[in-house]
XYZ file of C-alpha atoms in Angstrom:
680
model
C 161.162 82.943 95.152
C 159.342 79.694 96.330
C 155.635 79.332 95.621
C 153.037 80.041 97.928
C 149.761 77.877 98.416
C 146.930 80.083 99.036
C 143.778 79.225 100.994
C 141.003 78.092 98.853
C 138.439 80.422 98.317
C 135.408 79.427 96.425
C 134.953 81.428 93.024
C 131.380 82.015 92.802
C 131.674 83.327 89.181
C 128.960 81.709 86.472
C 130.876 79.131 84.191
C 131.804 80.273 80.327
C 128.859 80.401 78.193
C 128.217 77.670 75.890
C 126.300 79.161 73.448
C 127.200 82.368 71.008
C 125.359 85.843 71.899
C 121.752 86.289 70.663
C 122.549 89.261 68.916
C 125.833 88.970 67.494
C 128.476 89.890 64.731
C 131.342 87.847 62.846
C 134.888 88.770 63.470
C 138.061 87.044 62.315
C 140.873 85.706 64.827
C 144.493 86.182 64.073
C 144.497 82.266 63.597
C 141.930 82.759 60.782
C 138.956 81.500 62.868
C 135.595 83.040 62.743
C 134.210 84.303 65.877
C 130.735 85.669 66.953
C 131.040 88.378 69.432
C 128.490 90.755 70.902
C 126.780 93.199 68.599
C 127.855 96.595 70.210
C 124.673 98.069 68.910
C 122.817 95.413 70.890
C 124.589 96.290 73.749
C 123.988 99.826 73.388
C 120.194 99.224 72.847
C 119.908 97.138 75.678
C 121.511 99.626 78.146
C 119.372 102.543 76.654
C 116.361 100.388 77.587
C 117.617 99.632 80.983
C 118.049 103.132 81.548
C 114.811 103.863 80.510
C 113.359 101.421 82.549
C 115.131 103.049 85.788
C 114.183 106.389 84.967
C 110.472 105.210 84.977
C 111.298 104.053 88.376
C 112.591 107.402 89.554
C 116.395 106.417 89.298
C 119.364 108.034 87.347
C 121.035 106.092 84.915
C 124.024 106.119 82.571
C 124.587 105.797 78.749
C 127.779 107.595 77.613
C 130.251 105.436 79.503
C 128.913 101.884 78.512
C 128.260 103.404 74.940
C 131.965 104.128 74.585
C 133.111 100.820 76.067
C 130.796 98.601 74.073
C 133.195 97.181 71.491
C 136.354 97.097 73.740
C 134.191 94.782 76.276
C 132.551 92.940 73.374
C 135.822 92.165 72.163
C 137.579 91.183 75.669
C 134.793 89.054 76.721
C 134.264 87.259 73.197
C 138.092 86.379 73.001
C 138.235 85.338 76.759
C 135.071 82.937 76.460
C 136.396 81.556 73.256
C 139.873 80.581 74.650
C 138.208 79.270 77.489
C 135.870 76.835 75.322
C 139.205 75.906 73.180
C 141.207 75.166 76.330
C 138.223 73.394 77.856
C 138.635 75.424 81.288
C 136.223 78.264 82.841
C 136.922 81.483 81.479
C 137.966 82.959 85.006
C 140.912 80.482 84.810
C 142.086 82.242 81.696
C 141.756 85.618 82.737
C 140.538 88.020 85.141
C 138.274 90.828 83.663
C 137.673 93.494 85.894
C 135.777 96.705 85.543
C 136.775 99.901 87.229
C 134.682 102.009 84.979
C 131.236 101.564 87.595
C 129.183 103.686 85.467
C 129.978 101.450 82.732
C 128.280 98.171 84.422
C 125.097 98.251 82.960
C 126.917 97.369 79.530
C 128.871 94.498 81.051
C 125.140 93.284 82.495
C 123.801 93.975 78.679
C 126.735 92.012 77.147
C 126.197 89.225 79.695
C 122.722 88.790 79.104
C 123.293 88.577 75.541
C 125.318 85.479 76.201
C 122.723 83.942 78.669
C 125.691 84.334 81.039
C 124.896 83.467 84.731
C 121.042 83.075 83.652
C 120.595 86.688 82.739
C 118.142 87.269 80.400
C 116.530 90.495 78.635
C 113.891 90.077 81.235
C 116.256 90.190 84.203
C 117.674 93.367 82.822
C 114.268 94.987 83.254
C 114.968 95.064 87.002
C 118.168 97.088 86.771
C 118.902 99.452 89.859
C 115.515 98.255 91.463
C 115.592 97.152 95.015
C 114.258 93.538 93.615
C 117.278 93.002 91.371
C 121.026 92.101 91.655
C 121.626 94.130 88.978
C 122.821 97.263 91.065
C 123.861 100.608 89.812
C 127.466 99.789 89.858
C 128.892 95.919 90.101
C 128.419 94.532 93.556
C 129.798 91.402 94.325
C 127.944 90.849 97.673
C 124.598 90.936 95.623
C 125.783 89.616 91.993
C 128.769 87.240 92.921
C 128.166 85.130 89.841
C 128.750 88.251 87.670
C 131.081 90.471 89.660
C 134.307 89.375 91.208
C 135.606 92.918 92.435
C 133.003 95.574 93.284
C 133.312 98.974 91.593
C 131.988 102.425 91.615
C 134.468 105.012 93.195
C 136.492 105.602 90.381
C 140.149 104.231 90.430
C 139.365 102.109 93.189
C 139.368 98.542 91.142
C 142.909 99.044 89.302
C 144.852 98.885 92.432
C 142.507 96.033 93.547
C 143.372 94.269 90.309
C 146.887 94.693 90.941
C 146.635 92.555 94.045
C 144.985 89.709 91.860
C 147.999 89.806 89.413
C 150.425 89.818 92.245
C 148.286 87.035 93.853
C 148.653 84.919 90.770
C 152.429 85.510 90.615
C 152.899 84.301 94.283
C 150.618 81.284 93.487
C 152.602 80.550 90.259
C 149.857 80.961 88.115
C 149.970 82.688 84.465
C 146.448 83.960 84.481
C 146.110 87.507 82.665
C 144.577 90.154 84.669
C 142.381 92.759 82.416
C 141.485 95.883 83.792
C 139.056 98.362 81.978
C 139.211 101.995 83.254
C 138.050 105.338 81.999
C 140.245 108.339 81.322
C 138.450 110.137 84.644
C 139.247 107.496 87.040
C 142.840 107.792 85.603
C 142.671 111.478 87.599
C 142.231 109.446 90.928
C 145.483 109.450 93.171
C 145.116 105.561 93.789
C 144.897 105.017 90.189
C 147.918 107.090 89.536
C 149.641 105.200 92.097
C 148.806 101.730 90.611
C 149.657 103.070 87.063
C 153.038 103.413 88.223
C 153.334 100.568 90.743
C 151.891 97.708 88.212
C 154.900 98.216 86.063
C 157.083 98.831 88.362
C 156.521 95.603 90.078
C 156.330 93.740 86.926
C 159.738 94.535 85.768
C 160.870 93.186 89.058
C 159.166 89.824 88.111
C 156.451 89.812 90.962
C 153.411 90.101 88.665
C 151.435 88.083 86.655
C 150.533 89.210 82.988
C 148.527 92.308 83.057
C 146.477 94.402 80.601
C 144.867 97.705 81.226
C 142.244 99.067 78.572
C 141.809 103.003 78.865
C 138.678 104.522 77.421
C 140.064 108.110 76.503
C 137.318 110.228 75.517
C 138.105 113.537 77.351
C 134.866 113.659 78.880
C 133.752 113.856 82.698
C 130.525 114.409 84.228
C 130.637 118.228 84.263
C 132.220 118.596 80.500
C 135.309 117.977 78.672
C 138.260 117.175 80.865
C 140.932 119.333 79.136
C 138.172 122.243 79.181
C 136.994 122.004 82.744
C 140.281 120.759 84.616
C 143.449 120.001 82.484
C 144.714 117.461 79.905
C 145.215 113.979 80.750
C 147.350 113.463 77.529
C 150.306 113.907 79.526
C 149.690 111.391 81.929
C 149.090 108.818 79.048
C 152.027 109.854 77.332
C 153.957 109.111 80.487
C 152.560 105.381 80.500
C 155.560 104.486 78.317
C 158.084 106.141 80.642
C 156.677 104.492 83.591
C 157.062 100.850 82.026
C 154.002 99.902 80.160
C 153.846 98.600 76.827
C 151.164 100.802 74.910
C 149.156 100.174 72.209
C 147.783 103.365 70.796
C 144.190 102.823 69.391
C 142.571 105.255 66.919
C 139.528 103.184 66.008
C 138.002 101.732 69.027
C 134.569 101.564 67.718
C 135.217 98.995 65.240
C 134.583 95.478 66.525
C 137.288 93.839 64.307
C 139.946 96.404 65.118
C 139.151 95.677 68.923
C 139.507 91.951 68.610
C 142.677 92.207 66.693
C 144.292 94.644 69.546
C 143.198 92.409 72.482
C 144.547 89.468 70.990
C 147.911 91.488 70.234
C 147.835 92.659 73.609
C 147.235 89.089 75.291
C 150.269 88.053 73.070
C 152.432 90.570 74.354
C 151.432 90.402 78.260
C 151.763 86.480 78.058
C 155.094 86.599 76.004
C 156.542 89.100 78.720
C 154.693 89.278 82.054
C 157.564 91.908 83.327
C 155.768 94.858 81.088
C 152.145 94.974 81.490
C 150.402 96.181 78.342
C 148.287 99.253 77.899
C 145.343 99.886 75.206
C 144.955 103.617 75.052
C 141.659 103.692 73.249
C 140.298 107.255 72.082
C 136.631 106.321 72.397
C 133.502 108.730 72.038
C 131.619 108.739 75.094
C 127.857 108.387 74.055
C 128.809 106.928 70.920
C 126.018 105.696 68.584
C 123.787 108.591 69.119
C 124.602 111.920 67.548
C 122.849 114.025 70.503
C 124.897 112.217 73.124
C 128.487 111.818 71.376
C 128.369 115.560 70.930
C 127.008 116.495 74.323
C 129.468 118.313 76.693
C 129.130 115.317 79.003
C 129.001 112.702 76.326
C 125.359 111.638 77.503
C 126.830 110.656 80.834
C 123.510 110.252 82.358
C 120.618 108.672 80.197
C 119.072 111.711 78.234
C 115.384 110.825 77.572
C 112.756 111.176 80.144
C 109.855 110.074 77.846
C 109.470 106.636 76.713
C 107.843 107.784 73.701
C 111.334 108.758 72.488
C 112.655 105.227 72.819
C 112.169 103.764 69.232
C 113.838 107.008 67.704
C 116.935 106.533 69.982
C 117.023 102.750 68.860
C 116.591 103.360 65.470
C 119.775 105.687 65.749
C 121.578 103.178 67.389
C 120.970 100.831 64.724
C 121.775 103.296 61.949
C 118.570 102.362 59.731
C 118.849 98.726 59.950
C 116.137 96.822 61.712
C 115.725 97.053 65.385
C 115.426 93.442 66.924
C 111.729 92.754 67.744
C 112.346 91.988 71.503
C 113.901 95.478 71.914
C 111.050 97.178 70.126
C 108.746 94.979 72.177
C 110.464 96.438 75.243
C 110.334 99.911 74.365
C 106.457 99.587 73.876
C 106.143 98.170 77.153
C 108.120 101.360 78.748
C 105.382 103.611 76.786
C 102.607 101.606 78.582
C 104.414 101.989 82.100
C 104.733 105.430 81.574
C 101.203 106.301 80.698
C 100.193 103.920 83.727
C 102.404 106.050 85.890
C 100.996 109.259 84.903
C 97.518 108.213 85.403
C 98.289 107.390 89.084
C 100.177 110.313 89.763
C 97.619 112.802 88.155
C 96.552 116.126 90.227
C 93.044 114.217 90.791
C 94.777 110.993 92.377
C 97.010 113.073 94.877
C 96.544 116.253 97.225
C 98.654 119.172 96.580
C 101.585 119.415 99.590
C 101.145 122.347 101.747
C 104.976 122.773 101.633
C 106.640 123.040 98.385
C 109.294 120.625 97.723
C 112.880 121.433 96.442
C 116.650 120.178 96.915
C 118.419 121.261 99.726
C 121.028 122.201 97.212
C 119.054 125.553 96.255
C 119.679 126.851 99.894
C 123.295 125.984 99.465
C 123.886 127.934 96.378
C 121.660 130.845 97.727
C 123.939 131.330 100.579
C 127.074 131.096 98.835
C 126.068 133.471 95.883
C 124.771 136.108 98.488
C 128.089 136.157 100.681
C 130.320 136.163 97.671
C 128.394 139.024 96.457
C 129.200 140.563 99.688
C 132.710 140.542 99.126
C 133.569 137.389 100.719
C 136.722 135.896 99.285
C 135.087 132.700 98.544
C 136.981 130.127 96.209
C 134.904 126.844 94.778
C 137.280 123.696 94.527
C 135.491 120.911 92.956
C 135.817 117.495 91.642
C 133.487 117.087 89.051
C 130.017 116.777 90.980
C 129.092 120.609 91.070
C 125.886 119.998 89.572
C 124.792 117.429 92.252
C 125.955 119.056 95.138
C 124.632 122.557 94.937
C 127.738 124.759 94.058
C 127.197 124.676 90.273
C 125.110 128.033 90.275
C 127.959 129.592 92.315
C 130.295 128.643 90.039
C 128.586 129.851 86.730
C 128.073 132.903 88.666
C 131.641 133.351 89.592
C 133.703 131.412 87.273
C 136.963 133.653 88.161
C 136.194 132.326 91.828
C 136.048 128.755 90.698
C 138.638 125.530 90.128
C 137.622 122.413 89.070
C 140.399 119.606 89.761
C 138.824 116.567 87.804
C 137.954 113.397 89.385
C 140.466 113.842 92.408
C 138.606 114.566 95.957
C 141.937 114.171 98.397
C 143.976 116.761 95.914
C 140.558 119.007 95.997
C 140.663 119.253 99.886
C 144.186 119.482 100.230
C 144.336 122.158 97.421
C 141.642 124.015 99.610
C 143.769 123.916 102.600
C 146.167 125.884 100.977
C 143.919 128.186 99.826
C 142.560 128.734 103.174
C 146.294 129.141 104.390
C 146.475 132.398 102.397
C 143.105 134.145 103.341
C 140.681 132.320 101.060
C 137.544 131.018 102.116
C 137.798 127.851 100.576
C 134.326 125.575 99.886
C 134.607 121.859 98.351
C 131.825 119.357 97.241
C 131.488 115.935 96.388
C 129.308 112.881 97.062
C 129.458 111.961 101.000
C 130.894 108.825 100.259
C 133.872 110.185 98.419
C 134.268 113.210 100.766
C 134.688 111.131 104.058
C 136.812 108.032 102.578
C 139.052 109.802 99.788
C 139.132 113.255 101.761
C 139.489 111.783 105.453
C 143.300 112.250 105.694
C 143.347 115.579 103.708
C 140.714 116.875 106.343
C 142.784 115.829 109.443
C 145.951 117.327 107.785
C 143.804 120.704 107.077
C 142.792 120.860 110.664
C 146.324 119.842 111.704
C 147.757 122.725 109.381
C 145.232 125.454 110.849
C 143.751 125.332 107.359
C 140.208 125.135 107.840
C 137.594 124.531 104.800
C 133.763 124.437 104.283
C 132.425 121.224 102.837
C 129.414 120.165 101.069
C 129.157 116.521 100.879
C 125.839 115.471 99.247
C 123.908 112.267 98.810
C 124.156 110.976 102.262
C 123.112 107.513 103.601
C 120.491 105.720 100.985
C 119.787 109.154 99.231
C 122.084 107.729 96.450
C 119.564 104.906 96.422
C 120.071 103.999 92.506
C 123.824 104.118 92.517
C 124.131 101.257 94.923
C 126.030 100.512 97.889
C 129.400 101.545 96.445
C 128.184 105.191 96.433
C 126.073 104.951 99.807
C 127.823 106.970 102.635
C 126.824 105.088 105.771
C 129.618 105.695 107.950
C 130.072 109.320 107.172
C 129.792 110.680 110.724
C 131.809 107.831 112.317
C 134.629 108.700 110.075
C 134.374 112.457 110.627
C 133.089 113.269 114.015
C 136.295 112.562 115.933
C 138.332 114.826 113.747
C 139.583 117.877 115.969
C 138.314 121.389 115.058
C 135.679 119.972 112.753
C 131.890 120.108 112.852
C 129.647 117.861 111.138
C 125.979 119.149 110.459
C 123.265 117.190 108.445
C 121.083 119.519 106.645
C 117.341 118.754 106.266
C 116.125 121.434 103.685
C 117.039 124.338 101.917
C 115.867 127.037 104.218
C 118.072 125.381 107.088
C 120.942 124.970 104.631
C 120.703 128.754 103.458
C 120.850 130.129 107.294
C 123.298 127.510 108.538
C 125.637 127.919 105.517
C 125.454 131.637 105.587
C 125.927 131.419 109.378
C 129.300 129.391 108.704
C 130.671 131.737 106.234
C 130.169 134.735 108.564
C 131.986 132.870 111.381
C 134.823 132.039 109.042
C 135.292 135.322 107.740
C 134.859 137.045 111.204
C 137.337 134.835 112.923
C 140.033 135.127 110.380
C 139.620 139.229 110.369
C 140.194 138.625 114.202
C 143.183 136.515 113.747
C 141.317 133.156 114.987
C 141.230 129.861 113.263
C 137.876 128.968 112.152
C 136.663 125.150 112.572
C 136.128 123.041 109.530
C 132.454 122.741 108.644
C 131.075 119.711 107.205
C 127.552 120.159 105.964
C 126.035 116.928 104.751
C 123.068 116.709 102.481
C 120.715 114.491 100.795
C 119.744 114.230 96.910
C 115.888 114.012 96.905
C 113.512 116.728 97.179
C 112.250 117.835 100.582
C 109.874 120.323 102.096
C 111.580 123.899 101.768
C 111.346 124.044 105.726
C 110.652 121.823 108.462
C 110.791 124.649 110.927
C 108.028 127.462 112.138
C 110.943 130.143 111.534
C 114.042 131.020 110.192
C 115.089 132.206 113.733
C 115.303 128.589 115.115
C 118.065 127.582 112.704
C 121.620 128.128 114.485
C 124.993 126.659 114.321
C 125.542 124.395 117.119
C 121.945 123.829 118.280
C 119.104 121.190 117.520
C 115.631 122.452 116.712
C 112.190 121.326 117.910
C 110.109 121.260 114.938
C 106.991 119.450 116.213
C 105.145 118.720 119.216
C 102.170 116.330 119.603
C 102.503 115.842 123.145
C 99.639 118.386 124.420
C 96.818 116.324 125.843
C 98.579 112.906 125.749
C 99.696 110.783 128.775
C 102.340 109.234 126.532
C 104.933 110.287 124.403
C 108.299 109.742 122.922
C 111.325 111.951 121.648
C 112.203 111.395 118.061
C 115.711 112.484 117.716
C 116.414 112.526 113.791
C 119.369 113.324 111.394
C 119.096 114.801 108.031
C 117.155 113.113 105.451
C 115.349 110.771 107.909
C 113.616 113.985 109.727
C 110.748 113.435 107.099
C 110.276 110.005 108.323
C 110.364 110.987 111.716
C 107.523 113.552 111.006
C 105.339 111.134 109.189
C 105.733 108.610 112.423
C 104.739 111.764 114.590
C 101.335 112.280 112.791
C 100.759 108.494 112.405
C 101.581 108.222 116.224
C 98.936 111.347 116.880
C 96.179 109.116 115.373
C 96.911 106.667 118.182
C 96.919 109.012 120.695
C 100.893 108.847 121.500
C 102.763 112.323 121.375
C 105.801 113.086 119.924
C 108.617 115.626 120.119
C 110.548 115.730 116.704
C 113.796 117.259 116.733
C 115.985 117.765 114.151
C 119.562 117.021 115.528
C 121.246 119.515 113.217
C 124.949 118.896 114.496
C 125.099 115.312 114.875
C 128.770 115.027 116.661
C 127.891 117.212 119.490
C 124.528 116.695 120.760
C 122.422 119.582 122.090
C 122.111 118.232 125.397
C 120.134 120.930 126.819
C 117.671 120.449 124.641
C 117.630 116.806 124.835
C 116.909 117.000 128.743
C 114.049 119.218 128.201
C 112.667 116.967 125.529
C 113.026 113.678 127.807
C 111.748 115.456 130.751
C 108.479 116.081 128.708
C 108.409 112.513 127.250
C 109.222 110.189 130.310
C 112.788 109.713 129.102
C 111.873 108.099 126.416
C 114.332 108.455 123.350
C 114.637 107.094 119.987
C 117.386 108.141 117.391
C 116.962 107.833 113.560
C 119.462 107.864 111.247
C 120.363 106.318 107.818
C 124.057 105.581 109.098
C 125.515 102.401 110.468
C 124.502 102.020 114.165
C 128.403 101.672 115.141
C 129.585 105.247 115.205
C 126.641 106.965 114.532
C 124.512 109.375 115.813
C 122.594 107.217 118.319
C 125.951 106.054 119.923
C 127.113 109.595 120.383
C 123.723 110.677 121.761
C 123.653 108.001 124.342
C 127.295 108.503 125.498
C 126.672 112.518 125.899
C 123.667 111.702 127.862
C 125.591 109.411 130.027
C 128.064 111.642 130.726
C 125.685 114.070 131.520
C 123.670 112.076 134.067
C 120.583 112.690 132.303
C 118.379 109.440 132.460
C 116.917 108.057 129.471
C 115.300 104.636 128.034
C 116.655 104.610 124.403
C 116.111 102.798 121.056
C 118.392 103.480 118.167
C 117.155 103.092 114.546
C 120.127 102.852 112.003
C 121.847 100.364 109.566
C 123.032 97.282 111.755
C 126.242 96.322 110.059
C 124.923 95.781 106.400
C 125.986 97.477 103.221
C 122.868 99.048 101.020
C 122.074 98.376 97.450
C 120.445 99.994 94.356
C 116.654 101.090 94.698
C 114.435 103.412 92.896
C 114.152 105.448 95.596
C 115.743 106.190 99.381
C 112.312 105.629 100.822
C 112.462 101.707 99.846
C 115.656 101.110 101.539
C 114.528 102.996 104.636
C 111.899 100.529 104.849
C 114.310 97.724 104.471
C 116.899 98.651 106.948
C 114.359 99.945 109.540
C 114.862 103.434 109.433
C 111.375 104.516 107.869
C 108.112 106.015 109.607
C 106.602 102.628 110.143
C 109.262 101.113 111.963
C 109.493 104.362 114.114
C 105.950 103.879 115.047
C 106.356 100.328 115.977
C 109.424 101.281 117.832
C 107.381 104.032 119.850
C 104.557 101.393 120.617
C 107.435 99.207 122.319
C 108.702 101.665 124.214
């Protein structure tokens, strides 16, 4: 094959560090040289401190995954950096170092800060997951191009992209090695399994540059042990040899010298024979370094501490009795002071009590499911590792025989549910909205085409998954599902609405099936944070297919506007209406509820009352969003209107401690609604 010359694309990655890590350990290379690599204890300590900083800001974070990868990544980066210095070139000319394990990106941030890579310092780590930082919850190249080459987050998505890098290097006549780190949970995803087969297949035909895959196999996912909660992945890893991989089994991946020795061996084998990629199968311990996390069911997936006063004990255990570096001790003391200050600001005397109690929408979901299952409905929960976040965990705990976790495999989850539906069960599925609409889109279409409807709970819509960043923020969820035939899209606003509408959907499913009819697939989208238990004046206002007028401040006012809000931003519209009321401007606040089929009857009534002035609000892309659908529906019905739609204007999100910070940045917050109403 003749060599192809690709277009020149600027590589923004930072250059090779010139200094050794600040906190390091010495290892020996196969040629006898001594090399200073990152001390894995320092990586774990820095991750813990970053996580605690995020927790104090109100964000979730991850410890177990990066702790499992600490030695493996320290070895890979240390060897590649060293080789680049020796060859007098940049490290990214030696190897692509790609991270598929997005939950572990904070460990790589810590590692790079230890080197001073890309101007990262201990101080810059303190902004982790905040809206002011480029260090997002998962690696994002659009915000941190000097540190992240391929964005990650959705498990299994970076391995096939890395395959593309190796194909590109081969086509361009380059012998650079592509190294990809991946977790065992990610290896359950369909796209990862496809790549695990195609990488050795293409390599055997001489179509790829050298390739190394590092698998962190700790038999652990978010909900618990993989082999207990779903099924064993060992046959999958045993099949790598038959697929064509050269497998190096590593029983001691928490010994930094062993990791360096194995990585050097893998490099040598991959470069000597590019026709056979190398897989390092490492039996890691998720949460390694702290007994409580290592022994927990989830391997300390999320950071376990809530109180900064526990930080020093955590760091001391990581260091195993050795002295904790003073820089880390000082940071730990800073965190204690920050938490003390925060508690003082949030004391009962500092803020009035809310008139309506707040709770998660998920409580209403679980209440409806459990009530209908107790009533005899044949409900089966099919999930993919996120039941604790979506509202189905309580149902699964109460009815384990009506539950099946399929591991980290959203597409398979929806398709299996379709099979259950075809045989007379009422299948429910759940995951984050971003994964439900991207990985589940084709299975949802095929479920409708097969007359096999499902009921889905897709949580963390829009910016509600604030801390995890852009890869987890579903900003196209309505645009990707609204046009699926025989499929309804609801955006839940509170737990009371969830309980009522989910109950109605289950009743409809049961009744239509018993009458020989095919129910529609019903998708319920919901947020992550706490919301008022209700926005309505009574349960009777909630009805499938109907919007609800939840606030009317127009009485006695000559100027008024209709605020048509979807899902989690309804609270912003309510706040805006109260602010407008103080200015003498009235508002009708409507919970749009069923977003893809606007309640035109109610819309017409509201517009007649507000001089045709309408503002739609959504944390969704403007293209293909609720506002566009509303405008089309009104035009089709010949309803006069003066519209301004607030939404996301063709941008990705990023990490932030709380969703409200992103609402403000992208102009879907109460203040922007008020300013827009003034202009109208």
